[in-house]
XYZ file of C-alpha atoms in Angstrom:
87
model
C 46.344 -38.437 200.165
C 50.090 -38.779 200.505
C 52.045 -38.649 197.241
C 55.610 -39.384 196.220
C 56.394 -38.006 192.771
C 59.474 -38.822 190.705
C 60.206 -37.428 187.265
C 62.818 -37.762 184.533
C 62.726 -34.856 182.095
C 64.766 -33.435 179.262
C 67.285 -30.842 180.415
C 65.348 -27.924 178.914
C 62.165 -28.832 180.841
C 63.558 -30.000 184.180
C 63.631 -26.531 185.803
C 60.027 -25.796 184.881
C 58.893 -29.172 186.213
C 60.773 -28.643 189.493
C 59.132 -25.237 189.908
C 55.688 -26.728 189.232
C 56.160 -29.607 191.678
C 57.399 -27.267 194.431
C 54.052 -25.443 194.300
C 52.289 -28.631 195.410
C 54.819 -30.852 197.205
C 58.000 -30.810 199.299
C 61.251 -31.148 197.383
C 63.186 -34.121 198.727
C 66.016 -34.800 196.322
C 66.802 -33.793 192.726
C 63.671 -35.007 190.890
C 61.834 -36.417 193.927
C 58.946 -34.746 195.779
C 56.548 -35.840 198.505
C 53.649 -34.512 200.509
C 49.945 -34.362 201.237
C 47.592 -33.206 198.515
C 43.939 -33.404 197.591
C 42.572 -35.231 194.568
C 41.860 -31.853 192.930
C 45.425 -30.657 193.527
C 46.753 -33.882 192.017
C 44.605 -33.433 188.920
C 45.824 -29.825 188.561
C 49.446 -30.895 188.952
C 49.103 -33.673 186.364
C 47.346 -31.362 183.909
C 50.102 -28.745 184.179
C 52.840 -31.402 184.064
C 51.465 -32.796 180.813
C 51.661 -29.302 179.318
C 55.403 -29.202 180.115
C 56.268 -32.793 179.211
C 57.200 -34.439 175.980
C 55.446 -37.743 176.760
C 57.527 -39.539 174.115
C 60.750 -38.699 176.028
C 59.864 -37.745 179.625
C 58.357 -39.695 182.501
C 56.553 -38.895 185.721
C 55.879 -41.604 188.312
C 53.432 -41.254 191.223
C 53.202 -43.357 194.352
C 49.965 -42.657 196.243
C 48.802 -43.679 199.683
C 45.854 -42.621 201.789
C 48.035 -41.364 204.625
C 51.723 -40.865 205.347
C 51.415 -42.930 208.533
C 51.099 -46.083 206.379
C 54.430 -45.366 204.716
C 57.631 -46.659 206.289
C 60.307 -44.173 205.240
C 63.982 -44.789 205.939
C 66.694 -42.256 205.141
C 70.299 -43.371 204.794
C 72.830 -40.564 204.615
C 71.958 -36.895 204.373
C 68.343 -35.765 204.203
C 68.433 -32.935 201.673
C 65.201 -31.218 202.644
C 63.304 -31.923 205.817
C 59.528 -32.143 205.375
C 58.866 -31.052 208.961
C 56.824 -27.874 209.154
C 57.930 -26.369 212.462
C 56.882 -22.769 213.030
């Protein structure tokens, strides 16, 4: 599945959350990540994220789709991190 993840964390936890998300997804912009992942990977990511979060103060939002081809993505301005995987 294709996932877009957005989070808003307390300053002390934001670095740890960024590091966790980068293990699973492509970093797009500040607290925004996207990429393909399996259902198992998503469950692992959410489990680990909950360990880092203070759910009374922090938030994590997921947008899921079966495939990236069904997502119309438009970038205005500078793309911070390209998700192309050219070798």
